[in-house]
């Protein structure tokens, strides 16, 4: 359970990193931190159940994730594709709306993970 709590704390940190980046206009950074927070939240629940994953497809398909992950699968796919471009290709293409939706989703997913990690 210590690993799960550690991943929740990391998700919290990444959500808190995303917010000022978005407010400051660095939408690439906001999106990258938000996507990392989504990963950390999923990893917390995998760790809680004794699992780990190195694949985003496997991680985000874990059936015990909170409903927000499944309900927002299309947005998560958009976030991942945009994050890849921002991090590995040419930055500056992430718009404020997507970065804001990513940050809000990361916060919702974090709250759901927190409720499940006791």
Tab-separated table of N, CA, C and O in Angstrom:
chain	number	residue	atom	x	y	z
A	1	UNK	N	0.820	-1.188	0.000
A	1	UNK	CA	0.000	0.000	0.000
A	1	UNK	C	0.870	1.260	0.000
A	1	UNK	O	0.419	2.300	-0.460
A	2	UNK	N	2.092	1.146	0.457
A	2	UNK	CA	2.984	2.309	0.473
A	2	UNK	C	3.274	2.791	-0.941
A	2	UNK	O	3.320	4.000	-1.187
A	3	UNK	N	3.451	1.869	-1.875
A	3	UNK	CA	3.710	2.258	-3.260
A	3	UNK	C	2.487	2.963	-3.826
A	3	UNK	O	2.605	3.988	-4.511
A	4	UNK	N	1.312	2.466	-3.540
A	4	UNK	CA	0.078	3.087	-4.030
A	4	UNK	C	-0.047	4.509	-3.493
A	4	UNK	O	-0.360	5.439	-4.253
A	5	UNK	N	0.209	4.701	-2.220
A	5	UNK	CA	0.129	6.052	-1.638
A	5	UNK	C	1.191	6.974	-2.239
A	5	UNK	O	0.933	8.155	-2.484
A	6	UNK	N	2.363	6.434	-2.499
A	6	UNK	CA	3.426	7.221	-3.129
A	6	UNK	C	3.009	7.688	-4.519
A	6	UNK	O	3.259	8.840	-4.904
A	7	UNK	N	2.362	6.813	-5.279
A	7	UNK	CA	1.903	7.182	-6.626
A	7	UNK	C	0.792	8.237	-6.554
A	7	UNK	O	0.731	9.130	-7.400
A	8	UNK	N	-0.065	8.148	-5.545
A	8	UNK	CA	-1.106	9.168	-5.370
A	8	UNK	C	-0.458	10.510	-5.071
A	8	UNK	O	-0.850	11.539	-5.638
A	9	UNK	N	0.542	10.523	-4.205
A	9	UNK	CA	1.246	11.787	-3.894
A	9	UNK	C	1.908	12.361	-5.152
A	9	UNK	O	1.887	13.572	-5.376
A	10	UNK	N	2.471	11.499	-5.981
A	10	UNK	CA	3.092	11.955	-7.219
A	10	UNK	C	2.035	12.517	-8.175
A	10	UNK	O	2.257	13.538	-8.833
A	11	UNK	N	0.881	11.888	-8.228
A	11	UNK	CA	-0.213	12.410	-9.044
A	11	UNK	C	-0.629	13.795	-8.550
A	11	UNK	O	-0.831	14.711	-9.346
A	12	UNK	N	-0.745	13.951	-7.228
A	12	UNK	CA	-1.072	15.263	-6.651
A	12	UNK	C	-0.057	16.314	-7.074
A	12	UNK	O	-0.425	17.422	-7.478
A	13	UNK	N	1.209	15.966	-6.979
A	13	UNK	CA	2.275	16.889	-7.349
A	13	UNK	C	2.170	17.286	-8.819
A	13	UNK	O	2.307	18.465	-9.161
A	14	UNK	N	1.890	16.320	-9.682
A	14	UNK	CA	1.814	16.620	-11.112
A	14	UNK	C	0.583	17.442	-11.472
A	14	UNK	O	0.654	18.295	-12.352
A	15	UNK	N	-0.525	17.246	-10.770
A	15	UNK	CA	-1.683	18.112	-10.979
A	15	UNK	C	-1.326	19.535	-10.551
A	15	UNK	O	-1.627	20.502	-11.258
A	16	UNK	N	-0.666	19.658	-9.421
A	16	UNK	CA	-0.270	20.991	-8.949
A	16	UNK	C	0.775	21.638	-9.849
A	16	UNK	O	0.836	22.863	-9.929
A	17	UNK	N	1.572	20.863	-10.531
A	17	UNK	CA	2.524	21.404	-11.510
A	17	UNK	C	1.794	21.883	-12.769
A	17	UNK	O	2.181	22.874	-13.376
A	18	UNK	N	0.760	21.155	-13.169
A	18	UNK	CA	0.031	21.486	-14.397
A	18	UNK	C	-0.700	22.817	-14.283
A	18	UNK	O	-0.734	23.593	-15.245
A	19	UNK	N	-1.286	23.079	-13.138
A	19	UNK	CA	-2.124	24.277	-12.988
A	19	UNK	C	-1.375	25.588	-13.255
A	19	UNK	O	-1.844	26.404	-14.058
A	20	UNK	N	-0.237	25.840	-12.616
A	20	UNK	CA	0.434	27.111	-12.896
A	20	UNK	C	1.015	27.185	-14.313
A	20	UNK	O	1.107	28.270	-14.884
A	21	UNK	N	1.399	26.048	-14.875
A	21	UNK	CA	1.890	26.054	-16.249
A	21	UNK	C	0.761	26.476	-17.193
A	21	UNK	O	0.976	27.281	-18.099
A	22	UNK	N	-0.434	25.964	-16.957
A	22	UNK	CA	-1.575	26.354	-17.782
A	22	UNK	C	-1.874	27.839	-17.600
A	22	UNK	O	-2.035	28.574	-18.583
A	23	UNK	N	-1.921	28.284	-16.347
A	23	UNK	CA	-2.208	29.692	-16.060
A	23	UNK	C	-1.152	30.612	-16.663
A	23	UNK	O	-1.462	31.732	-17.097
A	24	UNK	N	0.088	30.149	-16.731
A	24	UNK	CA	1.181	30.942	-17.271
A	24	UNK	C	1.326	30.859	-18.779
A	24	UNK	O	2.200	31.506	-19.357
A	25	UNK	N	0.496	30.049	-19.421
A	25	UNK	CA	0.528	29.977	-20.876
A	25	UNK	C	1.434	28.918	-21.473
A	25	UNK	O	1.584	28.852	-22.687
A	26	UNK	N	2.057	28.082	-20.638
A	26	UNK	CA	2.872	26.989	-21.178
A	26	UNK	C	1.987	25.752	-21.266
A	26	UNK	O	1.983	24.891	-20.383
A	27	UNK	N	1.204	25.679	-22.341
A	27	UNK	CA	0.207	24.634	-22.479
A	27	UNK	C	0.827	23.268	-22.733
A	27	UNK	O	0.257	22.251	-22.327
A	28	UNK	N	1.993	23.240	-23.377
A	28	UNK	CA	2.703	21.967	-23.547
A	28	UNK	C	3.042	21.377	-22.179
A	28	UNK	O	2.765	20.205	-21.910
A	29	UNK	N	3.654	22.174	-21.317
A	29	UNK	CA	4.050	21.688	-19.992
A	29	UNK	C	2.832	21.278	-19.174
A	29	UNK	O	2.861	20.248	-18.490
A	30	UNK	N	1.761	22.070	-19.238
A	30	UNK	CA	0.546	21.729	-18.496
A	30	UNK	C	0.021	20.368	-18.935
A	30	UNK	O	-0.339	19.525	-18.101
A	31	UNK	N	-0.012	20.138	-20.231
A	31	UNK	CA	-0.499	18.872	-20.757
A	31	UNK	C	0.408	17.716	-20.339
A	31	UNK	O	-0.078	16.658	-19.937
A	32	UNK	N	1.701	17.917	-20.416
A	32	UNK	CA	2.649	16.865	-20.026
A	32	UNK	C	2.478	16.497	-18.555
A	32	UNK	O	2.418	15.318	-18.198
A	33	UNK	N	2.378	17.496	-17.686
A	33	UNK	CA	2.175	17.207	-16.258
A	33	UNK	C	0.825	16.547	-16.002
A	33	UNK	O	0.717	15.623	-15.179
A	34	UNK	N	-0.209	16.998	-16.695
A	34	UNK	CA	-1.538	16.403	-16.506
A	34	UNK	C	-1.541	14.944	-16.941
A	34	UNK	O	-2.102	14.080	-16.257
A	35	UNK	N	-0.918	14.665	-18.079
A	35	UNK	CA	-0.860	13.282	-18.542
A	35	UNK	C	-0.076	12.420	-17.557
A	35	UNK	O	-0.459	11.294	-17.256
A	36	UNK	N	0.986	12.962	-17.002
A	36	UNK	CA	1.755	12.206	-16.019
A	36	UNK	C	0.925	11.939	-14.765
A	36	UNK	O	1.001	10.862	-14.176
A	37	UNK	N	0.106	12.900	-14.366
A	37	UNK	CA	-0.772	12.707	-13.210
A	37	UNK	C	-1.777	11.587	-13.471
A	37	UNK	O	-2.091	10.798	-12.563
A	38	UNK	N	-2.297	11.509	-14.692
A	38	UNK	CA	-3.210	10.417	-15.047
A	38	UNK	C	-2.504	9.066	-14.927
A	38	UNK	O	-3.070	8.102	-14.419
A	39	UNK	N	-1.278	9.017	-15.404
A	39	UNK	CA	-0.483	7.786	-15.301
A	39	UNK	C	-0.258	7.430	-13.835
A	39	UNK	O	-0.447	6.278	-13.429
A	40	UNK	N	0.149	8.406	-13.037
A	40	UNK	CA	0.422	8.144	-11.621
A	40	UNK	C	-0.817	7.623	-10.897
A	40	UNK	O	-0.724	6.716	-10.068
A	41	UNK	N	-1.981	8.197	-11.207
A	41	UNK	CA	-3.220	7.732	-10.578
A	41	UNK	C	-3.539	6.298	-10.945
A	41	UNK	O	-3.924	5.490	-10.092
A	42	UNK	N	-3.393	5.969	-12.227
A	42	UNK	CA	-3.621	4.588	-12.663
A	42	UNK	C	-2.615	3.650	-12.009
A	42	UNK	O	-2.975	2.569	-11.529
A	43	UNK	N	-1.360	4.068	-11.960
A	43	UNK	CA	-0.323	3.235	-11.334
A	43	UNK	C	-0.594	3.009	-9.855
A	43	UNK	O	-0.273	1.949	-9.317
A	44	UNK	N	-1.175	3.992	-9.178
A	44	UNK	CA	-1.515	3.833	-7.760
A	44	UNK	C	-2.502	2.687	-7.578
A	44	UNK	O	-2.352	1.865	-6.668
A	45	UNK	N	-3.497	2.621	-8.442
A	45	UNK	CA	-4.498	1.565	-8.312
A	45	UNK	C	-3.955	0.210	-8.731
A	45	UNK	O	-4.281	-0.809	-8.116
A	46	UNK	N	-3.109	0.197	-9.739
A	46	UNK	CA	-2.443	-1.048	-10.095
A	46	UNK	C	-1.588	-1.543	-8.922
A	46	UNK	O	-1.637	-2.727	-8.574
A	47	UNK	N	-0.827	-0.645	-8.305
A	47	UNK	CA	0.028	-1.022	-7.172
A	47	UNK	C	-0.806	-1.500	-5.991
A	47	UNK	O	-0.435	-2.462	-5.315
A	48	UNK	N	-1.922	-0.833	-5.759
A	48	UNK	CA	-2.817	-1.249	-4.668
A	48	UNK	C	-3.212	-2.706	-4.822
A	48	UNK	O	-3.312	-3.448	-3.845
A	49	UNK	N	-3.406	-3.126	-6.071
A	49	UNK	CA	-3.848	-4.481	-6.344
A	49	UNK	C	-2.699	-5.442	-6.638
A	49	UNK	O	-2.923	-6.579	-7.041
A	50	UNK	N	-1.454	-4.963	-6.473
A	50	UNK	CA	-0.294	-5.828	-6.638
A	50	UNK	C	0.219	-5.942	-8.060
A	50	UNK	O	0.965	-6.872	-8.368
A	51	UNK	N	-0.159	-4.999	-8.915
A	51	UNK	CA	0.261	-5.039	-10.311
A	51	UNK	C	1.088	-3.818	-10.668
A	51	UNK	O	1.120	-2.830	-9.953
A	52	UNK	N	1.701	-3.890	-11.822
A	52	UNK	CA	2.406	-2.770	-12.420
A	52	UNK	C	2.262	-2.880	-13.925
A	52	UNK	O	1.895	-3.936	-14.438
A	53	UNK	N	2.508	-1.790	-14.616
A	53	UNK	CA	2.401	-1.811	-16.082
A	53	UNK	C	3.420	-0.852	-16.666
A	53	UNK	O	3.661	0.218	-16.110
A	54	UNK	N	3.995	-1.234	-17.771
A	54	UNK	CA	4.917	-0.365	-18.502
A	54	UNK	C	4.298	0.140	-19.794
A	54	UNK	O	4.924	0.896	-20.521
A	55	UNK	N	3.101	-0.270	-20.072
A	55	UNK	CA	2.410	0.099	-21.298
A	55	UNK	C	1.214	0.976	-20.961
A	55	UNK	O	0.413	0.632	-20.089
A	56	UNK	N	1.087	2.101	-21.670
A	56	UNK	CA	-0.058	2.981	-21.431
A	56	UNK	C	-1.360	2.284	-21.817
A	56	UNK	O	-2.379	2.479	-21.154
A	57	UNK	N	-1.329	1.478	-22.849
A	57	UNK	CA	-2.535	0.759	-23.270
A	57	UNK	C	-2.985	-0.177	-22.157
A	57	UNK	O	-4.160	-0.204	-21.784
A	58	UNK	N	-2.055	-0.928	-21.607
A	58	UNK	CA	-2.378	-1.846	-20.514
A	58	UNK	C	-2.819	-1.059	-19.283
A	58	UNK	O	-3.848	-1.354	-18.670
A	59	UNK	N	-2.068	-0.056	-18.933
A	59	UNK	CA	-2.343	0.753	-17.738
A	59	UNK	C	-3.752	1.338	-17.784
A	59	UNK	O	-4.526	1.218	-16.850
A	60	UNK	N	-4.099	1.996	-18.882
A	60	UNK	CA	-5.388	2.676	-18.973
A	60	UNK	C	-6.539	1.722	-19.281
A	60	UNK	O	-7.694	2.140	-19.297
A	61	UNK	N	-6.244	0.448	-19.504
A	61	UNK	CA	-7.284	-0.556	-19.716
A	61	UNK	C	-7.570	-1.379	-18.469
A	61	UNK	O	-8.435	-2.258	-18.499
A	62	UNK	N	-6.857	-1.116	-17.397
A	62	UNK	CA	-7.040	-1.888	-16.165
A	62	UNK	C	-8.493	-1.756	-15.706
A	62	UNK	O	-8.992	-0.639	-15.519
A	63	UNK	N	-9.191	-2.865	-15.547
A	63	UNK	CA	-10.630	-2.788	-15.258
A	63	UNK	C	-10.993	-2.190	-13.892
A	63	UNK	O	-12.131	-1.750	-13.715
A	64	UNK	N	-10.061	-2.130	-12.964
A	64	UNK	CA	-10.370	-1.584	-11.641
A	64	UNK	C	-10.125	-0.081	-11.531
A	64	UNK	O	-10.229	0.491	-10.449
A	65	UNK	N	-9.807	0.573	-12.665
A	65	UNK	CA	-9.636	2.031	-12.632
A	65	UNK	C	-10.988	2.689	-12.388
A	65	UNK	O	-12.025	2.157	-12.769
A	66	UNK	N	-10.977	3.869	-11.795
A	66	UNK	CA	-12.232	4.609	-11.633
A	66	UNK	C	-12.890	4.868	-12.989
A	66	UNK	O	-12.212	4.952	-14.026
A	67	UNK	N	-14.193	5.031	-12.983
A	67	UNK	CA	-14.972	5.205	-14.210
A	67	UNK	C	-14.483	6.375	-15.055
A	67	UNK	O	-14.598	6.339	-16.282
A	68	UNK	N	-13.923	7.387	-14.415
A	68	UNK	CA	-13.476	8.568	-15.163
A	68	UNK	C	-12.480	8.193	-16.256
A	68	UNK	O	-12.481	8.793	-17.333
A	69	UNK	N	-11.672	7.190	-16.030
A	69	UNK	CA	-10.705	6.770	-17.049
A	69	UNK	C	-11.413	6.201	-18.279
A	69	UNK	O	-11.042	6.517	-19.410
A	70	UNK	N	-12.406	5.371	-18.076
A	70	UNK	CA	-13.141	4.818	-19.200
A	70	UNK	C	-14.048	5.836	-19.865
A	70	UNK	O	-14.141	5.887	-21.095
A	71	UNK	N	-14.699	6.653	-19.050
A	71	UNK	CA	-15.615	7.669	-19.582
A	71	UNK	C	-14.892	8.693	-20.442
A	71	UNK	O	-15.487	9.262	-21.361
A	72	UNK	N	-13.633	8.936	-20.138
A	72	UNK	CA	-12.854	9.966	-20.841
A	72	UNK	C	-11.749	9.370	-21.706
A	72	UNK	O	-10.750	10.018	-21.986
A	73	UNK	N	-11.960	8.149	-22.151
A	73	UNK	CA	-10.927	7.453	-22.929
A	73	UNK	C	-10.531	8.236	-24.186
A	73	UNK	O	-9.356	8.329	-24.529
A	74	UNK	N	-11.518	8.817	-24.859
A	74	UNK	CA	-11.214	9.578	-26.076
A	74	UNK	C	-10.320	10.775	-25.743
A	74	UNK	O	-9.339	11.046	-26.450
A	75	UNK	N	-10.644	11.492	-24.672
A	75	UNK	CA	-9.824	12.628	-24.263
A	75	UNK	C	-8.429	12.162	-23.850
A	75	UNK	O	-7.432	12.808	-24.195
A	76	UNK	N	-8.343	11.070	-23.141
A	76	UNK	CA	-7.024	10.538	-22.746
A	76	UNK	C	-6.200	10.224	-23.998
A	76	UNK	O	-4.999	10.533	-24.043
A	77	UNK	N	-6.822	9.642	-25.009
A	77	UNK	CA	-6.094	9.361	-26.253
A	77	UNK	C	-5.612	10.655	-26.911
A	77	UNK	O	-4.485	10.718	-27.414
A	78	UNK	N	-6.435	11.710	-26.902
A	78	UNK	CA	-6.024	13.011	-27.440
A	78	UNK	C	-4.853	13.573	-26.640
A	78	UNK	O	-3.892	14.106	-27.219
A	79	UNK	N	-4.949	13.481	-25.333
A	79	UNK	CA	-3.890	13.986	-24.457
A	79	UNK	C	-2.580	13.272	-24.763
A	79	UNK	O	-1.534	13.899	-24.917
A	80	UNK	N	-2.649	11.942	-24.876
A	80	UNK	CA	-1.429	11.166	-25.124
A	80	UNK	C	-0.799	11.521	-26.466
A	80	UNK	O	0.402	11.695	-26.569
A	81	UNK	N	-1.623	11.648	-27.493
A	81	UNK	CA	-1.086	11.985	-28.816
A	81	UNK	C	-0.463	13.375	-28.809
A	81	UNK	O	0.637	13.578	-29.342
A	82	UNK	N	-1.126	14.328	-28.188
A	82	UNK	CA	-0.592	15.695	-28.119
A	82	UNK	C	0.645	15.760	-27.245
A	82	UNK	O	1.588	16.490	-27.545
A	83	UNK	N	0.654	14.990	-26.176
A	83	UNK	CA	1.832	14.954	-25.303
A	83	UNK	C	3.033	14.412	-26.052
A	83	UNK	O	4.146	14.934	-25.938
A	84	UNK	N	2.823	13.380	-26.842
A	84	UNK	CA	3.932	12.833	-27.625
A	84	UNK	C	4.516	13.884	-28.554
A	84	UNK	O	5.732	14.026	-28.651
A	85	UNK	N	3.648	14.623	-29.249
A	85	UNK	CA	4.141	15.672	-30.149
A	85	UNK	C	4.858	16.765	-29.368
A	85	UNK	O	5.920	17.228	-29.764
A	86	UNK	N	4.281	17.184	-28.245
A	86	UNK	CA	4.874	18.271	-27.451
A	86	UNK	C	6.218	17.868	-26.860
A	86	UNK	O	7.138	18.680	-26.769
A	87	UNK	N	6.334	16.625	-26.467
A	87	UNK	CA	7.545	16.182	-25.783
A	87	UNK	C	8.625	15.707	-26.738
A	87	UNK	O	9.812	15.904	-26.467
A	88	UNK	N	8.243	15.113	-27.853
A	88	UNK	CA	9.235	14.475	-28.707
A	88	UNK	C	9.418	15.138	-30.067
A	88	UNK	O	10.442	14.934	-30.714
A	89	UNK	N	8.416	15.859	-30.542
A	89	UNK	CA	8.507	16.479	-31.860
A	89	UNK	C	8.750	17.973	-31.683
A	89	UNK	O	9.748	18.366	-31.119
A	90	UNK	N	7.858	18.760	-32.172
A	90	UNK	CA	7.971	20.213	-32.033
A	90	UNK	C	6.923	20.699	-31.039
A	90	UNK	O	5.746	20.398	-31.187
A	91	UNK	N	7.366	21.423	-30.051
A	91	UNK	CA	6.447	21.952	-29.057
A	91	UNK	C	5.677	23.148	-29.576
A	91	UNK	O	5.931	23.658	-30.663
A	92	UNK	N	4.716	23.573	-28.778
A	92	UNK	CA	3.968	24.771	-29.090
A	92	UNK	C	2.651	24.537	-29.793
A	92	UNK	O	1.968	25.498	-30.125
A	93	UNK	N	2.267	23.295	-29.999
A	93	UNK	CA	1.023	23.008	-30.698
A	93	UNK	C	-0.167	22.764	-29.776
A	93	UNK	O	-1.295	22.703	-30.246
A	94	UNK	N	0.067	22.601	-28.490
A	94	UNK	CA	-1.030	22.332	-27.561
A	94	UNK	C	-1.786	23.637	-27.308
A	94	UNK	O	-1.189	24.647	-26.961
A	95	UNK	N	-3.108	23.584	-27.477
A	95	UNK	CA	-3.883	24.804	-27.237
A	95	UNK	C	-4.379	24.855	-25.796
A	95	UNK	O	-4.373	23.850	-25.079
A	96	UNK	N	-4.798	26.039	-25.394
A	96	UNK	CA	-5.227	26.282	-24.016
A	96	UNK	C	-6.386	25.382	-23.615
A	96	UNK	O	-6.439	24.887	-22.488
A	97	UNK	N	-7.319	25.166	-24.547
A	97	UNK	CA	-8.494	24.350	-24.230
A	97	UNK	C	-8.130	22.917	-23.901
A	97	UNK	O	-8.611	22.367	-22.904
A	98	UNK	N	-7.299	22.300	-24.727
A	98	UNK	CA	-6.900	20.918	-24.470
A	98	UNK	C	-6.101	20.828	-23.183
A	98	UNK	O	-6.319	19.919	-22.375
A	99	UNK	N	-5.183	21.744	-22.965
A	99	UNK	CA	-4.395	21.726	-21.723
A	99	UNK	C	-5.294	21.889	-20.509
A	99	UNK	O	-5.095	21.227	-19.487
A	100	UNK	N	-6.297	22.741	-20.614
A	100	UNK	CA	-7.235	22.937	-19.506
A	100	UNK	C	-8.082	21.706	-19.244
A	100	UNK	O	-8.286	21.310	-18.093
A	101	UNK	N	-8.569	21.086	-20.322
A	101	UNK	CA	-9.358	19.855	-20.154
A	101	UNK	C	-8.501	18.735	-19.572
A	101	UNK	O	-8.963	17.962	-18.728
A	102	UNK	N	-7.242	18.659	-20.003
A	102	UNK	CA	-6.333	17.636	-19.475
A	102	UNK	C	-6.084	17.835	-17.989
A	102	UNK	O	-6.100	16.875	-17.209
A	103	UNK	N	-5.870	19.075	-17.597
A	103	UNK	CA	-5.614	19.373	-16.185
A	103	UNK	C	-6.844	19.063	-15.335
A	103	UNK	O	-6.735	18.473	-14.259
A	104	UNK	N	-8.015	19.439	-15.822
A	104	UNK	CA	-9.256	19.162	-15.091
A	104	UNK	C	-9.502	17.656	-14.985
A	104	UNK	O	-9.903	17.159	-13.924
A	105	UNK	N	-9.253	16.930	-16.065
A	105	UNK	CA	-9.414	15.480	-16.033
A	105	UNK	C	-8.435	14.849	-15.058
A	105	UNK	O	-8.808	13.950	-14.292
A	106	UNK	N	-7.204	15.301	-15.066
A	106	UNK	CA	-6.206	14.762	-14.130
A	106	UNK	C	-6.650	14.987	-12.688
A	106	UNK	O	-6.502	14.093	-11.849
A	107	UNK	N	-7.207	16.141	-12.393
A	107	UNK	CA	-7.686	16.426	-11.038
A	107	UNK	C	-8.852	15.507	-10.670
A	107	UNK	O	-8.916	15.003	-9.538
A	108	UNK	N	-9.766	15.263	-11.612
A	108	UNK	CA	-10.893	14.358	-11.342
A	108	UNK	C	-10.412	12.917	-11.136
A	108	UNK	O	-10.882	12.220	-10.236
A	109	UNK	N	-9.485	12.488	-11.973
A	109	UNK	CA	-8.959	11.134	-11.837
A	109	UNK	C	-8.207	10.985	-10.521
A	109	UNK	O	-8.322	9.945	-9.847
A	110	UNK	N	-7.468	12.018	-10.131
A	110	UNK	CA	-6.762	11.996	-8.857
A	110	UNK	C	-7.745	11.846	-7.706
A	110	UNK	O	-7.549	11.029	-6.808
A	111	UNK	N	-8.811	12.640	-7.713
A	111	UNK	CA	-9.805	12.556	-6.634
A	111	UNK	C	-10.404	11.156	-6.554
A	111	UNK	O	-10.609	10.628	-5.445
A	112	UNK	N	-10.655	10.554	-7.696
A	112	UNK	CA	-11.188	9.182	-7.708
A	112	UNK	C	-10.194	8.186	-7.156
A	112	UNK	O	-10.550	7.290	-6.389
A	113	UNK	N	-8.931	8.334	-7.531
A	113	UNK	CA	-7.887	7.432	-7.015
A	113	UNK	C	-7.694	7.626	-5.518
A	113	UNK	O	-7.565	6.638	-4.777
A	114	UNK	N	-7.705	8.868	-5.069
A	114	UNK	CA	-7.561	9.130	-3.640
A	114	UNK	C	-8.646	8.441	-2.834
A	114	UNK	O	-8.392	7.912	-1.757
A	115	UNK	N	-9.854	8.471	-3.345
A	115	UNK	CA	-10.984	7.842	-2.642
A	115	UNK	C	-10.832	6.331	-2.524
A	115	UNK	O	-11.383	5.719	-1.602
A	116	UNK	N	-10.081	5.730	-3.439
A	116	UNK	CA	-9.914	4.280	-3.449
A	116	UNK	C	-8.657	3.791	-2.732
A	116	UNK	O	-8.519	2.604	-2.465
A	117	UNK	N	-7.744	4.700	-2.472
A	117	UNK	CA	-6.499	4.330	-1.772
A	117	UNK	C	-6.668	4.719	-0.305
A	117	UNK	O	-6.682	5.895	0.026
A	118	UNK	N	-6.815	3.742	0.534
A	118	UNK	CA	-7.038	4.032	1.965
A	118	UNK	C	-5.866	3.630	2.803
A	118	UNK	O	-5.013	2.914	2.425
